[in-house]
Amino acid sequence: MAPVLILGGYGSLGSGVARMLRRLHPALPITIAGRNLQAAETLALEIGAASAVSVDLGRTDLGLPAGREYSAVVTALRDLSLNSMRYAQGMKIPYLALSDAPFEIGPLAARFMHDPHSAVMLLGHGIGGVPALAALHFAKGFESVDRIDIGLIFDPQDPFGPASAVDMAHIAEDGPPPLILERGAWRWGDSPASDDRPITGPGGVRHEEQAVGLLDVLSLASVMPQGSIRVDAAQGPTQSSRAGGKPSHEVVIEIEGKTLDGSHGRHRYALIDGDGYAALSARGIAVAVETMLGLVGGPPPPAGLYFPESVMDTDHFMDRLRSFGVSIGQEVGPDA
């Protein structure tokens, strides 16, 4: 197989994806790409079976040597030119877009419509798609779902990488209010002061959260188009750091509906990654990459525009998370 090209591959997220792919597939060739060739070479040497190249997003060929072949392009950076997507389309290989919010996917979708010959995954979800895919997995235990609420709890001692910080600020400051599904109708969230809500994290600590505009709501609407969905983010000490350990990342998923045994209630699930938010994001993205390459027991998806749940098996996904050491459990039973 030709190498997987990871643009921004030595950053906090890109390097995590590279390491996770190496853990999942020791022989998979990987190319670390970015403007800093020395940083790319350092990571390539660390993970092994990898190479390094410098890239120029201002060029349609990305400034890559002629004749090079790759099996997929992963964008662990923001490419407003979409030259990275044009490059993948020209080679007819999978392309994974990681940092586009709901109000930003128009240019990318239009680019695909004009050249629909590659498999393109929109993965601008929170934490590498982990919360959305986990929620869809848990929803299998319900006969009908009325509401899904996702809370992302960021520990202040687990800081964002520079690129992620810019993305989050861009979404918060430049984008429209967050998109929320409420009883089957889409609406924009109100001002932060009036649309906040508290959520109880693992260990019983309450956090004041604010709705965020991520693609998760569009994915989750596939299982409950007449229900209610929102994704919130909060910052506060996680259970691990409060106990004197290193900061972790916590995800709380609350699902309300009728379970397969006929009872109706609100169930809470917790996912905790002791290595922090960037590691959990990288784990989700790595499983998405192996799916797009056909490395998990089935053929790669044909050319098309996909959300992760369109092509990823949630049972396999949850097994992968457990193998990485992510704590997954039903924290609280049904609530009347």
Coordinates of C-alpha atoms in Angstrom, one line a residue:
M1 CA 0.0 0.0 0.0
A2 CA 1.2 3.5 -0.7
P3 CA 1.8 5.8 2.3
V4 CA -1.0 7.7 4.1
L5 CA -0.2 11.4 3.8
I6 CA -0.8 13.3 7.0
L7 CA -0.8 17.0 6.5
G8 CA 0.3 18.8 9.6
G9 CA 1.4 15.4 10.8
Y10 CA 3.9 16.6 13.5
G11 CA 1.3 18.8 15.3
S12 CA -0.4 17.8 18.5
L13 CA -3.3 16.1 16.6
G14 CA -1.5 14.9 13.5
S15 CA 1.3 13.3 15.5
G16 CA -1.3 11.5 17.6
V17 CA -3.0 10.2 14.5
A18 CA 0.4 9.0 13.2
R19 CA 1.2 7.2 16.4
M20 CA -2.3 5.6 16.7
L21 CA -2.1 4.3 13.1
R22 CA 1.3 2.9 13.8
R23 CA -0.1 1.1 16.8
L24 CA -3.0 -0.3 14.8
H25 CA -1.0 -1.2 11.7
P26 CA 2.8 -1.6 12.4
A27 CA 3.6 -2.0 8.7
L28 CA 1.4 0.7 7.2
P29 CA 3.6 3.3 5.4
I30 CA 3.0 6.9 6.6
T31 CA 4.3 10.2 5.3
I32 CA 4.5 13.1 7.7
A33 CA 4.0 16.4 5.9
G34 CA 4.2 20.0 6.8
R35 CA 6.2 23.2 6.4
N36 CA 8.8 22.2 9.0
L37 CA 10.7 19.4 7.4
Q38 CA 12.9 18.8 10.4
A39 CA 9.9 18.3 12.7
A40 CA 8.4 15.9 10.1
E41 CA 11.6 13.9 9.9
T42 CA 11.9 13.7 13.7
L43 CA 8.4 12.1 14.0
A44 CA 9.0 9.9 11.0
L45 CA 12.1 8.5 12.6
E46 CA 10.3 8.0 15.9
I47 CA 7.3 5.9 14.5
G48 CA 9.3 4.0 11.9
A49 CA 8.2 2.8 8.4
A50 CA 7.6 6.5 7.7
S51 CA 8.9 9.3 5.5
A52 CA 8.8 13.1 5.7
V53 CA 8.0 15.8 3.1
S54 CA 7.5 19.5 3.1
V55 CA 4.3 20.9 1.6
D56 CA 3.0 24.1 0.2
L57 CA -0.8 24.5 0.5
G58 CA -0.7 27.3 -2.0
R59 CA 0.0 24.9 -4.8
T60 CA -2.5 22.5 -6.3
D61 CA 0.2 19.8 -6.3
L62 CA 1.1 20.7 -2.7
G63 CA 4.7 21.1 -3.8
L64 CA 5.1 17.3 -3.6
P65 CA 7.6 15.5 -5.8
A66 CA 6.1 14.4 -9.1
G67 CA 5.4 10.7 -9.3
R68 CA 4.8 10.2 -5.6
E69 CA 1.7 8.0 -4.7
Y70 CA -0.3 8.0 -1.6
S71 CA -3.2 5.9 -0.3
A72 CA -5.1 8.6 1.5
V73 CA -4.8 12.3 2.6
V74 CA -5.5 13.3 6.2
T75 CA -5.7 17.0 6.9
A76 CA -4.7 17.6 10.5
L77 CA -4.6 21.3 9.7
R78 CA -6.9 23.9 8.2
D79 CA -6.7 24.2 4.4
L80 CA -8.9 27.1 3.3
S81 CA -7.6 26.6 -0.3
L82 CA -8.9 23.0 -0.5
N83 CA -5.8 22.2 -2.5
S84 CA -5.3 19.2 -0.4
M85 CA -8.7 18.0 -1.4
R86 CA -8.1 18.7 -5.1
Y87 CA -4.8 16.7 -4.7
A88 CA -6.6 13.7 -3.3
Q89 CA -9.4 13.9 -5.9
G90 CA -6.8 14.1 -8.7
M91 CA -5.3 10.8 -7.4
K92 CA -8.8 9.4 -6.6
I93 CA -7.8 8.4 -3.1
P94 CA -9.7 8.9 0.2
Y95 CA -9.7 12.3 1.9
L96 CA -10.4 13.0 5.5
A97 CA -11.4 16.6 6.5
L98 CA -11.0 17.1 10.2
S99 CA -11.7 20.7 11.0
D100 CA -14.8 22.0 9.3
A101 CA -17.8 23.2 11.4
P102 CA -21.4 22.9 10.0
F103 CA -21.2 26.5 8.6
E104 CA -18.0 25.7 6.8
I105 CA -18.8 22.5 4.9
G106 CA -20.3 24.3 1.9
P107 CA -17.1 24.8 -0.1
L108 CA -15.9 21.3 0.7
A109 CA -19.3 19.7 -0.4
A110 CA -19.3 21.8 -3.6
R111 CA -15.7 20.7 -4.3
F112 CA -16.8 17.1 -4.1
M113 CA -19.9 17.7 -6.3
H114 CA -17.6 19.1 -9.0
D115 CA -15.3 16.0 -8.8
P116 CA -17.1 13.1 -7.1
H117 CA -14.4 10.5 -7.7
S118 CA -12.9 10.1 -4.3
A119 CA -14.2 8.9 -0.9
V120 CA -14.4 12.0 1.2
M121 CA -15.1 11.8 4.9
L122 CA -16.4 14.9 6.8
L123 CA -14.9 14.5 10.3
G124 CA -15.2 18.0 11.7
H125 CA -16.9 16.3 14.7
G126 CA -15.9 16.8 18.4
I127 CA -13.0 14.7 19.5
G128 CA -12.4 12.9 16.3
G129 CA -15.9 11.6 16.0
V130 CA -15.6 9.6 19.2
P131 CA -18.7 11.1 21.1
A132 CA -21.0 10.8 18.1
L133 CA -20.1 7.3 17.2
A134 CA -20.3 6.2 20.8
A135 CA -23.7 7.8 21.2
L136 CA -24.9 6.0 18.0
H137 CA -23.5 2.7 19.5
F138 CA -25.4 3.2 22.8
A139 CA -28.5 4.2 20.9
K140 CA -28.7 0.6 19.6
G141 CA -30.0 -0.3 23.0
F142 CA -33.1 1.8 22.5
E143 CA -36.3 1.0 20.6
S144 CA -36.8 4.8 20.1
V145 CA -34.7 7.8 21.1
D146 CA -36.2 11.1 22.0
R147 CA -33.1 13.1 23.0
I148 CA -29.3 12.9 22.9
D149 CA -27.1 15.4 24.9
I150 CA -23.3 15.2 24.6
G151 CA -21.0 17.0 27.1
L152 CA -17.3 17.5 26.3
I153 CA -15.3 18.3 29.5
F154 CA -11.9 19.8 28.9
D155 CA -9.4 20.0 31.7
P156 CA -7.6 23.3 31.9
Q157 CA -4.4 21.4 32.6
D158 CA -4.8 19.6 29.2
P159 CA -4.3 22.6 26.9
F160 CA -5.3 22.8 23.3
G161 CA -2.5 22.5 20.7
P162 CA -2.0 25.7 18.7
A163 CA -4.0 24.6 15.6
S164 CA -6.9 23.3 17.7
A165 CA -6.9 26.5 19.7
V166 CA -7.2 28.6 16.6
D167 CA -10.0 26.4 15.3
M168 CA -12.0 26.6 18.5
A169 CA -11.6 30.4 18.6
H170 CA -12.7 30.6 15.0
I171 CA -15.8 28.6 15.6
A172 CA -16.7 30.5 18.8
E173 CA -15.9 34.0 17.5
D174 CA -16.5 34.0 13.8
G175 CA -19.1 31.4 13.3
P176 CA -22.9 31.6 13.8
P177 CA -24.5 30.4 17.0
P178 CA -24.4 26.6 17.4
L179 CA -26.8 24.4 15.5
I180 CA -29.3 22.5 17.8
L181 CA -32.1 20.0 16.9
E182 CA -35.1 20.6 19.1
R183 CA -38.1 18.3 18.7
G184 CA -37.3 17.7 15.1
A185 CA -36.7 21.3 14.2
W186 CA -33.3 22.9 13.6
R187 CA -32.5 26.1 15.3
W188 CA -29.5 28.3 16.0
G189 CA -28.6 28.4 19.7
D190 CA -29.3 31.6 21.6
S191 CA -26.7 33.9 23.2
P192 CA -24.3 32.0 25.5
A193 CA -25.9 33.6 28.6
S194 CA -29.4 32.3 27.9
D195 CA -28.5 29.0 26.2
D196 CA -26.0 27.5 28.8
R197 CA -27.0 24.5 30.8
P198 CA -25.2 22.6 33.6
I199 CA -24.1 19.0 33.1
T200 CA -22.9 16.5 35.7
G201 CA -19.6 15.0 34.9
P202 CA -18.1 11.7 36.1
G203 CA -17.8 11.8 39.9
G204 CA -20.8 14.1 40.3
V205 CA -19.1 17.4 39.6
R206 CA -21.4 19.9 37.8
H207 CA -20.0 22.0 35.0
E208 CA -21.6 25.0 33.3
E209 CA -21.5 24.1 29.6
Q210 CA -22.1 26.1 26.4
A211 CA -23.5 24.6 23.2
V212 CA -20.9 24.3 20.4
G213 CA -21.4 24.1 16.7
L214 CA -20.0 20.8 15.5
L215 CA -21.0 18.2 12.9
D216 CA -22.0 15.7 15.6
V217 CA -25.6 17.0 15.6
L218 CA -25.9 16.3 11.9
S219 CA -24.7 12.7 12.4
L220 CA -26.9 12.0 15.4
A221 CA -30.0 13.3 13.6
S222 CA -29.8 10.2 11.4
V223 CA -31.2 8.1 14.3
M224 CA -33.7 10.5 15.6
P225 CA -34.8 13.1 13.1
Q226 CA -37.9 14.0 15.2
G227 CA -35.9 14.3 18.5
S228 CA -33.6 16.8 20.2
I229 CA -29.8 16.9 20.0
R230 CA -27.2 19.3 21.3
V231 CA -23.5 19.2 22.0
D232 CA -22.0 21.2 24.8
A233 CA -18.4 21.9 25.9
A234 CA -17.1 22.9 29.4
Q235 CA -13.8 23.6 31.0
G236 CA -13.1 22.3 34.5
P237 CA -10.9 19.9 36.5
T238 CA -11.6 16.3 35.5
Q239 CA -12.0 13.5 38.0
S240 CA -8.4 12.4 37.5
S241 CA -6.8 15.8 38.1
R242 CA -9.0 16.5 41.1
A243 CA -7.6 13.3 42.6
G244 CA -4.0 14.5 42.0
G245 CA -3.4 12.6 38.8
K246 CA -2.7 13.9 35.3
P247 CA -5.5 15.6 33.4
S248 CA -7.9 13.5 31.4
H249 CA -10.7 14.2 28.9
E250 CA -14.3 13.3 29.8
V251 CA -17.3 12.8 27.6
V252 CA -20.8 12.5 29.0
I253 CA -23.5 11.1 26.8
E254 CA -27.1 11.3 27.9
I255 CA -29.8 9.4 25.9
E256 CA -33.5 9.6 26.7
G257 CA -35.9 7.2 25.1
K258 CA -37.6 3.8 25.2
T259 CA -35.2 0.9 25.7
L260 CA -35.5 -2.5 24.1
D261 CA -36.9 -3.9 27.3
G262 CA -39.8 -1.4 27.1
S263 CA -38.7 0.9 29.9
H264 CA -38.5 4.7 29.3
G265 CA -35.9 6.8 31.0
R266 CA -32.7 8.8 30.7
H267 CA -29.4 6.9 30.6
R268 CA -26.0 8.4 31.1
Y269 CA -22.7 7.1 29.8
A270 CA -19.2 8.2 30.4
L271 CA -16.0 8.0 28.3
I272 CA -12.7 8.9 30.0
D273 CA -9.3 9.1 28.3
G274 CA -6.5 9.4 30.7
D275 CA -4.2 10.7 28.0
G276 CA -6.3 13.8 27.3
Y277 CA -8.5 15.2 24.5
A278 CA -5.8 15.2 21.7
A279 CA -5.1 11.5 22.3
L280 CA -8.8 10.6 22.2
S281 CA -9.3 12.6 19.0
A282 CA -6.3 10.8 17.4
R283 CA -7.8 7.5 18.3
G284 CA -11.1 8.2 16.6
I285 CA -9.4 9.6 13.5
A286 CA -7.0 6.6 13.3
V287 CA -9.9 4.2 13.2
A288 CA -11.6 6.4 10.5
V289 CA -8.4 6.2 8.4
E290 CA -8.1 2.4 8.7
T291 CA -11.8 2.2 7.7
M292 CA -11.3 4.4 4.6
L293 CA -8.3 2.2 3.6
G294 CA -10.3 -1.0 3.9
L295 CA -8.0 -2.4 6.7
V296 CA -10.8 -3.6 9.0
G297 CA -12.3 -6.6 7.3
G298 CA -14.1 -5.0 4.5
P299 CA -13.4 -3.2 1.3
P300 CA -12.7 0.6 1.3
P301 CA -15.8 2.7 0.7
P302 CA -16.4 3.7 -2.9
A303 CA -16.3 7.3 -4.1
G304 CA -18.8 9.3 -2.1
L305 CA -19.3 12.0 0.5
Y306 CA -19.5 10.5 4.0
F307 CA -20.0 11.1 7.7
P308 CA -18.2 8.6 9.8
E309 CA -21.3 6.7 10.8
S310 CA -22.0 6.0 7.1
V311 CA -19.0 3.7 6.8
M312 CA -17.7 2.9 10.3
D313 CA -19.0 -0.1 12.4
T314 CA -19.6 1.2 15.9
D315 CA -19.0 -2.2 17.5
H316 CA -15.5 -2.3 16.0
F317 CA -15.0 1.4 16.9
M318 CA -15.9 0.8 20.6
D319 CA -13.6 -2.3 20.7
R320 CA -10.8 -0.1 19.4
L321 CA -11.4 2.5 22.1
R322 CA -11.2 -0.1 24.8
S323 CA -8.0 -1.6 23.3
F324 CA -6.5 1.9 23.6
G325 CA -7.4 2.0 27.3
V326 CA -10.4 4.4 27.1
S327 CA -12.8 3.9 30.0
I328 CA -16.3 3.3 28.8
G329 CA -19.3 2.6 30.9
Q330 CA -22.9 3.3 31.8
E331 CA -22.3 5.7 34.7
V332 CA -25.9 6.1 35.9
G333 CA -28.9 3.9 35.3
P334 CA -32.3 5.0 33.9
D335 CA -33.7 8.2 35.3
A336 CA -37.4 8.8 35.4

